[in-house]
Amino acid sequence: MIKVGDIVYLKKMGGIIVNQSNTSLIGLVIKEHKEIGAIPQYHVQFAQNVPKWFYQHELCQIRAER
């Protein structure tokens, strides 16, 4: 489950290679937008670029391994 303050990276969507991870860009989740019956959206800033909105299924959370 992604929440504000998490570090995430994008999944590649569409094309021949689907759902492959793009770990070259990592970003910080700034805002979360949830509505009843809708897919959650997250405002994410990658590097020094302008933040953009992404759906939950377009992002992968970076988790620490123990």
Coordinates of C-alpha atoms in Angstrom, one line a residue, residues 9 13 15 19 23 26-29 37 43-44 52 59 61 63 66:
Y9 CA 9.3 4.1 -9.3
M13 CA 2.6 0.5 -19.3
G15 CA 3.6 -2.3 -25.6
N19 CA 4.5 -4.3 -16.3
T23 CA 14.0 1.8 -11.7
I26 CA 12.7 7.3 -8.4
G27 CA 10.2 9.8 -6.9
L28 CA 8.6 10.9 -3.7
V29 CA 4.8 10.7 -3.1
G37 CA -15.2 3.5 -5.8
H43 CA 1.0 13.2 -6.8
V44 CA 4.6 12.2 -7.3
K52 CA 2.5 14.7 -11.8
L59 CA 3.7 2.9 -9.4
Q61 CA 6.9 1.1 -3.8
R63 CA 10.8 -1.6 0.1
R66 CA 16.0 -7.4 5.8

